């Protein structure tokens, strides 16, 4: 069901890099290079694709300032800022529960190997 709003939104914000980009922009605009520095492991291509997707969905704005060299800044829109507390809550939940999750994985893997 491609028209499902939840699936459409999760396709964007559920992406591995999207949450990291939103978090990196939470405290203000950043240039592409600054984002790459803040988001360890993100390739230039992946970061660019993620920024385009977030921009397309109205979560990020891209501002080009004519200068030499041209300056391009990315910033959360008001809609993008509404994601910050949601992602912070998810991050907090993950950090609080990672011990239980890792233990469950270990228990499950032990059962699968034993079977």
mmCIF file of N, CA and C in Angstrom:
data_model
loop_
_atom_site.group_PDB
_atom_site.id
_atom_site.type_symbol
_atom_site.label_atom_id
_atom_site.label_comp_id
_atom_site.label_asym_id
_atom_site.label_seq_id
_atom_site.Cartn_x
_atom_site.Cartn_y
_atom_site.Cartn_z
ATOM 1 N N UNK A 1 0.840 -1.186 0.000
ATOM 2 C CA UNK A 1 0.000 0.000 0.000
ATOM 3 C C UNK A 1 0.885 1.249 0.000
ATOM 4 N N UNK A 2 1.334 1.664 -1.177
ATOM 5 C CA UNK A 2 2.278 2.763 -1.334
ATOM 6 C C UNK A 2 1.705 4.106 -0.882
ATOM 7 N N UNK A 3 0.383 4.257 -0.891
ATOM 8 C CA UNK A 3 -0.214 5.534 -0.525
ATOM 9 C C UNK A 3 -0.346 5.717 0.978
ATOM 10 N N UNK A 4 -0.005 4.715 1.764
ATOM 11 C CA UNK A 4 -0.126 4.807 3.219
ATOM 12 C C UNK A 4 0.790 5.913 3.748
ATOM 13 N N UNK A 5 0.240 6.930 4.408
ATOM 14 C CA UNK A 5 1.057 8.040 4.902
ATOM 15 C C UNK A 5 2.177 7.595 5.845
ATOM 16 N N UNK A 6 1.882 6.650 6.705
ATOM 17 C CA UNK A 6 2.900 6.193 7.656
ATOM 18 C C UNK A 6 4.082 5.577 6.925
ATOM 19 N N UNK A 7 3.801 4.741 5.957
ATOM 20 C CA UNK A 7 4.890 4.114 5.187
ATOM 21 C C UNK A 7 5.707 5.155 4.436
ATOM 22 N N UNK A 8 5.020 6.139 3.881
ATOM 23 C CA UNK A 8 5.730 7.183 3.148
ATOM 24 C C UNK A 8 6.675 7.959 4.064
ATOM 25 N N UNK A 9 6.199 8.296 5.247
ATOM 26 C CA UNK A 9 7.025 9.057 6.188
ATOM 27 C C UNK A 9 8.164 8.193 6.722
ATOM 28 N N UNK A 10 7.850 6.947 7.086
ATOM 29 C CA UNK A 10 8.903 6.055 7.591
ATOM 30 C C UNK A 10 9.968 5.772 6.542
ATOM 31 N N UNK A 11 9.583 5.789 5.273
ATOM 32 C CA UNK A 11 10.572 5.574 4.218
ATOM 33 C C UNK A 11 11.648 6.650 4.266
ATOM 34 N N UNK A 12 11.278 7.846 4.672
ATOM 35 C CA UNK A 12 12.251 8.934 4.786
ATOM 36 C C UNK A 12 12.924 8.943 6.147
ATOM 37 N N UNK A 13 12.149 9.085 7.209
ATOM 38 C CA UNK A 13 12.784 9.279 8.525
ATOM 39 C C UNK A 13 13.336 7.989 9.112
ATOM 40 N N UNK A 14 12.900 6.842 8.565
ATOM 41 C CA UNK A 14 13.429 5.569 9.031
ATOM 42 C C UNK A 14 14.759 5.222 8.389
ATOM 43 N N UNK A 15 15.170 6.007 7.426
ATOM 44 C CA UNK A 15 16.451 5.792 6.770
ATOM 45 C C UNK A 15 17.584 5.977 7.775
ATOM 46 N N UNK A 16 18.595 5.141 7.643
ATOM 47 C CA UNK A 16 19.748 5.161 8.559
ATOM 48 C C UNK A 16 20.347 6.549 8.708
ATOM 49 N N UNK A 17 20.469 7.278 7.616
ATOM 50 C CA UNK A 17 21.169 8.555 7.653
ATOM 51 C C UNK A 17 20.261 9.739 7.971
ATOM 52 N N UNK A 18 18.978 9.643 7.684
ATOM 53 C CA UNK A 18 18.072 10.783 7.855
ATOM 54 C C UNK A 18 18.024 11.267 9.302
ATOM 55 N N UNK A 19 17.899 10.348 10.238
ATOM 56 C CA UNK A 19 17.866 10.746 11.645
ATOM 57 C C UNK A 19 19.159 11.421 12.081
ATOM 58 N N UNK A 20 20.272 10.935 11.564
ATOM 59 C CA UNK A 20 21.563 11.537 11.898
ATOM 60 C C UNK A 20 21.679 12.944 11.315
ATOM 61 N N UNK A 21 21.160 13.138 10.109
ATOM 62 C CA UNK A 21 21.183 14.469 9.496
ATOM 63 C C UNK A 21 20.293 15.419 10.272
ATOM 64 N N UNK A 22 19.088 14.988 10.594
ATOM 65 C CA UNK A 22 18.179 15.842 11.372
ATOM 66 C C UNK A 22 18.830 16.222 12.693
ATOM 67 N N UNK A 23 19.423 15.266 13.361
ATOM 68 C CA UNK A 23 20.101 15.542 14.628
ATOM 69 C C UNK A 23 21.253 16.539 14.443
ATOM 70 N N UNK A 24 22.017 16.378 13.375
ATOM 71 C CA UNK A 24 23.152 17.268 13.118
ATOM 72 C C UNK A 24 22.707 18.696 12.800
ATOM 73 N N UNK A 25 21.504 18.840 12.265
ATOM 74 C CA UNK A 25 20.981 20.172 11.932
ATOM 75 C C UNK A 25 20.115 20.765 13.032
ATOM 76 N N UNK A 26 19.909 20.033 14.107
ATOM 77 C CA UNK A 26 18.990 20.476 15.161
ATOM 78 C C UNK A 26 19.381 21.809 15.780
ATOM 79 N N UNK A 27 20.670 22.075 15.870
ATOM 80 C CA UNK A 27 21.091 23.316 16.516
ATOM 81 C C UNK A 27 21.483 24.416 15.535
ATOM 82 N N UNK A 28 21.133 24.250 14.270
ATOM 83 C CA UNK A 28 21.361 25.330 13.315
ATOM 84 C C UNK A 28 21.888 24.839 11.987
ATOM 85 N N UNK A 29 21.988 25.794 11.030
ATOM 86 C CA UNK A 29 22.414 25.440 9.683
ATOM 87 C C UNK A 29 23.850 24.932 9.642
ATOM 88 N N UNK A 30 24.110 24.093 8.658
ATOM 89 C CA UNK A 30 25.446 23.527 8.463
ATOM 90 C C UNK A 30 25.720 23.415 6.962
ATOM 91 N N UNK A 31 26.996 23.476 6.646
ATOM 92 C CA UNK A 31 27.436 23.225 5.278
ATOM 93 C C UNK A 31 27.622 21.721 5.102
ATOM 94 N N UNK A 32 27.676 21.282 3.860
ATOM 95 C CA UNK A 32 27.815 19.860 3.546
ATOM 96 C C UNK A 32 29.039 19.270 4.240
ATOM 97 N N UNK A 33 30.158 19.951 4.162
ATOM 98 C CA UNK A 33 31.390 19.456 4.785
ATOM 99 C C UNK A 33 31.278 19.329 6.293
ATOM 100 N N UNK A 34 30.584 20.277 6.920
ATOM 101 C CA UNK A 34 30.371 20.208 8.368
ATOM 102 C C UNK A 34 29.512 18.997 8.727
ATOM 103 N N UNK A 35 28.513 18.737 7.905
ATOM 104 C CA UNK A 35 27.654 17.575 8.150
ATOM 105 C C UNK A 35 28.457 16.284 8.016
ATOM 106 N N UNK A 36 29.308 16.202 7.001
ATOM 107 C CA UNK A 36 30.131 14.995 6.828
ATOM 108 C C UNK A 36 31.039 14.771 8.016
ATOM 109 N N UNK A 37 31.540 15.855 8.597
ATOM 110 C CA UNK A 37 32.402 15.743 9.773
ATOM 111 C C UNK A 37 31.609 15.255 10.977
ATOM 112 N N UNK A 38 30.402 15.762 11.139
ATOM 113 C CA UNK A 38 29.570 15.400 12.291
ATOM 114 C C UNK A 38 28.960 14.011 12.188
ATOM 115 N N UNK A 39 28.778 13.532 10.956
ATOM 116 C CA UNK A 39 28.127 12.234 10.747
ATOM 117 C C UNK A 39 29.182 11.249 10.256
ATOM 118 N N UNK A 40 29.785 10.576 11.194
ATOM 119 C CA UNK A 40 30.857 9.632 10.866
ATOM 120 C C UNK A 40 30.328 8.510 9.981
ATOM 121 N N UNK A 41 31.068 8.196 8.947
ATOM 122 C CA UNK A 41 30.713 7.076 8.077
ATOM 123 C C UNK A 41 29.835 7.430 6.903
ATOM 124 N N UNK A 42 29.328 8.644 6.847
ATOM 125 C CA UNK A 42 28.467 9.035 5.728
ATOM 126 C C UNK A 42 29.329 9.449 4.544
ATOM 127 N N UNK A 43 29.125 8.792 3.420
ATOM 128 C CA UNK A 43 29.850 9.185 2.212
ATOM 129 C C UNK A 43 29.236 10.467 1.672
ATOM 130 N N UNK A 44 29.979 11.137 0.824
ATOM 131 C CA UNK A 44 29.471 12.365 0.215
ATOM 132 C C UNK A 44 28.197 12.069 -0.579
ATOM 133 N N UNK A 45 28.201 10.961 -1.318
ATOM 134 C CA UNK A 45 27.043 10.581 -2.127
ATOM 135 C C UNK A 45 25.821 10.303 -1.253
ATOM 136 N N UNK A 46 26.009 9.530 -0.184
ATOM 137 C CA UNK A 46 24.885 9.178 0.686
ATOM 138 C C UNK A 46 24.324 10.421 1.379
ATOM 139 N N UNK A 47 25.219 11.285 1.834
ATOM 140 C CA UNK A 47 24.774 12.508 2.500
ATOM 141 C C UNK A 47 23.991 13.380 1.527
ATOM 142 N N UNK A 48 24.478 13.523 0.316
ATOM 143 C CA UNK A 48 23.784 14.321 -0.693
ATOM 144 C C UNK A 48 22.405 13.743 -0.998
ATOM 145 N N UNK A 49 22.312 12.426 -1.162
ATOM 146 C CA UNK A 49 21.018 11.786 -1.423
ATOM 147 C C UNK A 49 20.055 12.006 -0.268
ATOM 148 N N UNK A 50 20.561 11.865 0.951
ATOM 149 C CA UNK A 50 19.708 12.042 2.129
ATOM 150 C C UNK A 50 19.217 13.474 2.229
ATOM 151 N N UNK A 51 20.101 14.431 2.010
ATOM 152 C CA UNK A 51 19.710 15.842 2.064
ATOM 153 C C UNK A 51 18.659 16.158 1.003
ATOM 154 N N UNK A 52 18.814 15.607 -0.186
ATOM 155 C CA UNK A 52 17.825 15.835 -1.256
ATOM 156 C C UNK A 52 16.469 15.261 -0.880
ATOM 157 N N UNK A 53 16.474 14.072 -0.299
ATOM 158 C CA UNK A 53 15.214 13.450 0.124
ATOM 159 C C UNK A 53 14.542 14.286 1.205
ATOM 160 N N UNK A 54 15.317 14.723 2.193
ATOM 161 C CA UNK A 54 14.762 15.537 3.275
ATOM 162 C C UNK A 54 14.266 16.886 2.753
ATOM 163 N N UNK A 55 14.980 17.441 1.775
ATOM 164 C CA UNK A 55 14.550 18.694 1.168
ATOM 165 C C UNK A 55 13.250 18.486 0.385
ATOM 166 N N UNK A 56 13.178 17.415 -0.359
ATOM 167 C CA UNK A 56 11.975 17.100 -1.143
ATOM 168 C C UNK A 56 10.744 16.954 -0.249
ATOM 169 N N UNK A 57 10.954 16.366 0.938
ATOM 170 C CA UNK A 57 9.844 16.160 1.875
ATOM 171 C C UNK A 57 9.561 17.383 2.738
ATOM 172 N N UNK A 58 10.291 18.469 2.521
ATOM 173 C CA UNK A 58 10.017 19.707 3.254
ATOM 174 C C UNK A 58 10.600 19.751 4.650
ATOM 175 N N UNK A 59 11.577 18.894 4.929
ATOM 176 C CA UNK A 59 12.169 18.852 6.266
ATOM 177 C C UNK A 59 13.453 19.668 6.361
ATOM 178 N N UNK A 60 14.081 19.914 5.224
ATOM 179 C CA UNK A 60 15.352 20.641 5.165
ATOM 180 C C UNK A 60 15.267 21.669 4.044
ATOM 181 N N UNK A 61 15.887 22.819 4.257
ATOM 182 C CA UNK A 61 16.029 23.796 3.187
ATOM 183 C C UNK A 61 17.495 23.888 2.800
ATOM 184 N N UNK A 62 17.705 24.193 1.544
ATOM 185 C CA UNK A 62 19.052 24.361 0.988
ATOM 186 C C UNK A 62 19.159 25.799 0.521
ATOM 187 N N UNK A 63 20.136 26.518 1.052
ATOM 188 C CA UNK A 63 20.318 27.921 0.689
ATOM 189 C C UNK A 63 21.670 28.094 0.021
ATOM 190 N N UNK A 64 21.651 28.629 -1.191
ATOM 191 C CA UNK A 64 22.879 28.882 -1.940
ATOM 192 C C UNK A 64 23.194 30.365 -1.833
ATOM 193 N N UNK A 65 24.409 30.673 -1.363
ATOM 194 C CA UNK A 65 24.870 32.050 -1.259
ATOM 195 C C UNK A 65 25.937 32.270 -2.329
ATOM 196 N N UNK A 66 25.671 33.188 -3.259
ATOM 197 C CA UNK A 66 26.661 33.414 -4.311
ATOM 198 C C UNK A 66 27.926 34.040 -3.727
ATOM 199 N N UNK A 67 28.999 33.339 -3.845
ATOM 200 C CA UNK A 67 30.299 33.805 -3.398
ATOM 201 C C UNK A 67 31.333 32.957 -4.111
ATOM 202 N N UNK A 68 32.576 33.202 -3.850
ATOM 203 C CA UNK A 68 33.636 32.382 -4.442
ATOM 204 C C UNK A 68 34.408 31.735 -3.314
ATOM 205 N N UNK A 69 34.309 30.413 -3.116
ATOM 206 C CA UNK A 69 33.389 29.518 -3.825
ATOM 207 C C UNK A 69 31.956 29.696 -3.336
ATOM 208 N N UNK A 70 31.023 29.137 -4.091
ATOM 209 C CA UNK A 70 29.610 29.218 -3.724
ATOM 210 C C UNK A 70 29.420 28.557 -2.361
ATOM 211 N N UNK A 71 28.614 29.178 -1.513
ATOM 212 C CA UNK A 71 28.326 28.626 -0.184
ATOM 213 C C UNK A 71 26.929 28.024 -0.191
ATOM 214 N N UNK A 72 26.839 26.786 0.271
ATOM 215 C CA UNK A 72 25.550 26.093 0.349
ATOM 216 C C UNK A 72 25.340 25.665 1.792
ATOM 217 N N UNK A 73 24.227 26.112 2.380
ATOM 218 C CA UNK A 73 23.881 25.761 3.754
ATOM 219 C C UNK A 73 22.599 24.952 3.770
ATOM 220 N N UNK A 74 22.529 24.028 4.707
ATOM 221 C CA UNK A 74 21.340 23.202 4.920
ATOM 222 C C UNK A 74 20.802 23.503 6.308
ATOM 223 N N UNK A 75 19.478 23.579 6.412
ATOM 224 C CA UNK A 75 18.855 23.922 7.691
ATOM 225 C C UNK A 75 17.507 23.213 7.796
ATOM 226 N N UNK A 76 17.140 22.854 9.010
ATOM 227 C CA UNK A 76 15.824 22.266 9.220
ATOM 228 C C UNK A 76 14.745 23.315 9.002
ATOM 229 N N UNK A 77 13.658 22.904 8.396
ATOM 230 C CA UNK A 77 12.476 23.754 8.273
ATOM 231 C C UNK A 77 11.711 23.670 9.595
ATOM 232 N N UNK A 78 10.687 24.488 9.768
ATOM 233 C CA UNK A 78 9.845 24.319 10.960
ATOM 234 C C UNK A 78 9.291 22.897 11.081
ATOM 235 N N UNK A 79 8.909 22.292 9.955
ATOM 236 C CA UNK A 79 8.436 20.906 9.974
ATOM 237 C C UNK A 79 9.560 19.966 10.404
ATOM 238 N N UNK A 80 10.748 20.189 9.894
ATOM 239 C CA UNK A 80 11.900 19.374 10.276
ATOM 240 C C UNK A 80 12.201 19.468 11.757
ATOM 241 N N UNK A 81 12.045 20.655 12.320
ATOM 242 C CA UNK A 81 12.293 20.838 13.759
ATOM 243 C C UNK A 81 11.309 20.033 14.613
ATOM 244 N N UNK A 82 10.112 19.749 14.084
ATOM 245 C CA UNK A 82 9.153 18.957 14.865
ATOM 246 C C UNK A 82 9.629 17.514 15.040
ATOM 247 N N UNK A 83 10.562 17.066 14.201
ATOM 248 C CA UNK A 83 11.106 15.708 14.322
ATOM 249 C C UNK A 83 12.141 15.580 15.441
ATOM 250 N N UNK A 84 12.775 16.684 15.796
ATOM 251 C CA UNK A 84 13.885 16.637 16.761
ATOM 252 C C UNK A 84 13.481 15.978 18.080
ATOM 253 N N UNK A 85 12.392 16.403 18.729
ATOM 254 C CA UNK A 85 12.042 15.738 19.998
ATOM 255 C C UNK A 85 11.622 14.283 19.816
ATOM 256 N N UNK A 86 11.034 13.963 18.680
ATOM 257 C CA UNK A 86 10.630 12.575 18.418
ATOM 258 C C UNK A 86 11.866 11.689 18.293
ATOM 259 N N UNK A 87 12.839 12.153 17.523
ATOM 260 C CA UNK A 87 14.076 11.383 17.357
ATOM 261 C C UNK A 87 14.868 11.331 18.667
ATOM 262 N N UNK A 88 14.816 12.400 19.457
ATOM 263 C CA UNK A 88 15.498 12.397 20.760
ATOM 264 C C UNK A 88 14.866 11.361 21.684
ATOM 265 N N UNK A 89 13.541 11.248 21.641
ATOM 266 C CA UNK A 89 12.854 10.247 22.466
ATOM 267 C C UNK A 89 13.233 8.831 22.017
ATOM 268 N N UNK A 90 13.300 8.614 20.713
ATOM 269 C CA UNK A 90 13.690 7.309 20.192
ATOM 270 C C UNK A 90 15.129 6.976 20.582
ATOM 271 N N UNK A 91 16.006 7.958 20.492
ATOM 272 C CA UNK A 91 17.403 7.769 20.889
ATOM 273 C C UNK A 91 17.485 7.414 22.379
ATOM 274 N N UNK A 92 16.741 8.128 23.202
ATOM 275 C CA UNK A 92 16.724 7.841 24.635
ATOM 276 C C UNK A 92 16.214 6.446 24.931
ATOM 277 N N UNK A 93 15.150 6.045 24.215
ATOM 278 C CA UNK A 93 14.605 4.698 24.395
ATOM 279 C C UNK A 93 15.648 3.653 24.028
ATOM 280 N N UNK A 94 16.313 3.859 22.893
ATOM 281 C CA UNK A 94 17.330 2.901 22.437
ATOM 282 C C UNK A 94 18.464 2.795 23.449
ATOM 283 N N UNK A 95 18.924 3.921 23.944
ATOM 284 C CA UNK A 95 20.015 3.906 24.911
ATOM 285 C C UNK A 95 19.600 3.243 26.221
ATOM 286 N N UNK A 96 18.363 3.451 26.631
ATOM 287 C CA UNK A 96 17.875 2.854 27.882
ATOM 288 C C UNK A 96 17.659 1.347 27.763
ATOM 289 N N UNK A 97 17.371 0.884 26.562
ATOM 290 C CA UNK A 97 16.986 -0.518 26.385
ATOM 291 C C UNK A 97 17.995 -1.369 25.629
ATOM 292 N N UNK A 98 19.130 -0.813 25.262
ATOM 293 C CA UNK A 98 20.088 -1.564 24.457
ATOM 294 C C UNK A 98 20.588 -2.814 25.182
ATOM 295 N N UNK A 99 20.747 -2.743 26.487
ATOM 296 C CA UNK A 99 21.185 -3.923 27.245
ATOM 297 C C UNK A 99 20.218 -5.081 27.091
ATOM 298 N N UNK A 100 18.922 -4.797 27.238
ATOM 299 C CA UNK A 100 17.903 -5.839 27.083
ATOM 300 C C UNK A 100 17.859 -6.369 25.650
ATOM 301 N N UNK A 101 18.016 -5.474 24.690
ATOM 302 C CA UNK A 101 17.986 -5.893 23.288
ATOM 303 C C UNK A 101 19.173 -6.791 22.978
ATOM 304 N N UNK A 102 20.358 -6.402 23.419
ATOM 305 C CA UNK A 102 21.548 -7.225 23.168
ATOM 306 C C UNK A 102 21.434 -8.586 23.849
ATOM 307 N N UNK A 103 20.866 -8.613 25.047
ATOM 308 C CA UNK A 103 20.679 -9.883 25.745
ATOM 309 C C UNK A 103 19.683 -10.760 24.995
ATOM 310 N N UNK A 104 18.609 -10.171 24.508
ATOM 311 C CA UNK A 104 17.618 -10.932 23.736
ATOM 312 C C UNK A 104 18.231 -11.506 22.461
ATOM 313 N N UNK A 105 19.056 -10.722 21.807
ATOM 314 C CA UNK A 105 19.731 -11.220 20.602
ATOM 315 C C UNK A 105 20.636 -12.402 20.937
ATOM 316 N N UNK A 106 21.372 -12.259 22.017
ATOM 317 C CA UNK A 106 22.287 -13.334 22.432
ATOM 318 C C UNK A 106 21.490 -14.597 22.756
ATOM 319 N N UNK A 107 20.392 -14.456 23.509
ATOM 320 C CA UNK A 107 19.553 -15.591 23.839
ATOM 321 C C UNK A 107 18.966 -16.241 22.587
ATOM 322 N N UNK A 108 18.483 -15.447 21.677
ATOM 323 C CA UNK A 108 17.897 -15.959 20.441
ATOM 324 C C UNK A 108 18.946 -16.685 19.620
ATOM 325 N N UNK A 109 20.101 -16.055 19.430
ATOM 326 C CA UNK A 109 21.171 -16.683 18.650
ATOM 327 C C UNK A 109 21.615 -18.004 19.267
ATOM 328 N N UNK A 110 21.661 -18.073 20.594
ATOM 329 C CA UNK A 110 22.056 -19.323 21.262
ATOM 330 C C UNK A 110 21.032 -20.426 20.983
ATOM 331 N N UNK A 111 19.753 -20.076 20.938
ATOM 332 C CA UNK A 111 18.697 -21.054 20.642
ATOM 333 C C UNK A 111 18.804 -21.538 19.189
ATOM 334 N N UNK A 112 19.057 -20.618 18.287
ATOM 335 C CA UNK A 112 19.134 -20.962 16.867
ATOM 336 C C UNK A 112 20.333 -21.891 16.621
ATOM 337 N N UNK A 113 21.467 -21.589 17.233
ATOM 338 C CA UNK A 113 22.652 -22.427 17.066
ATOM 339 C C UNK A 113 22.433 -23.814 17.668
ATOM 340 N N UNK A 114 21.721 -23.858 18.797
ATOM 341 C CA UNK A 114 21.473 -25.130 19.491
ATOM 342 C C UNK A 114 20.457 -25.999 18.723
ATOM 343 N N UNK A 115 19.641 -25.387 17.932
ATOM 344 C CA UNK A 115 18.569 -26.133 17.239
ATOM 345 C C UNK A 115 19.041 -26.923 16.060
#
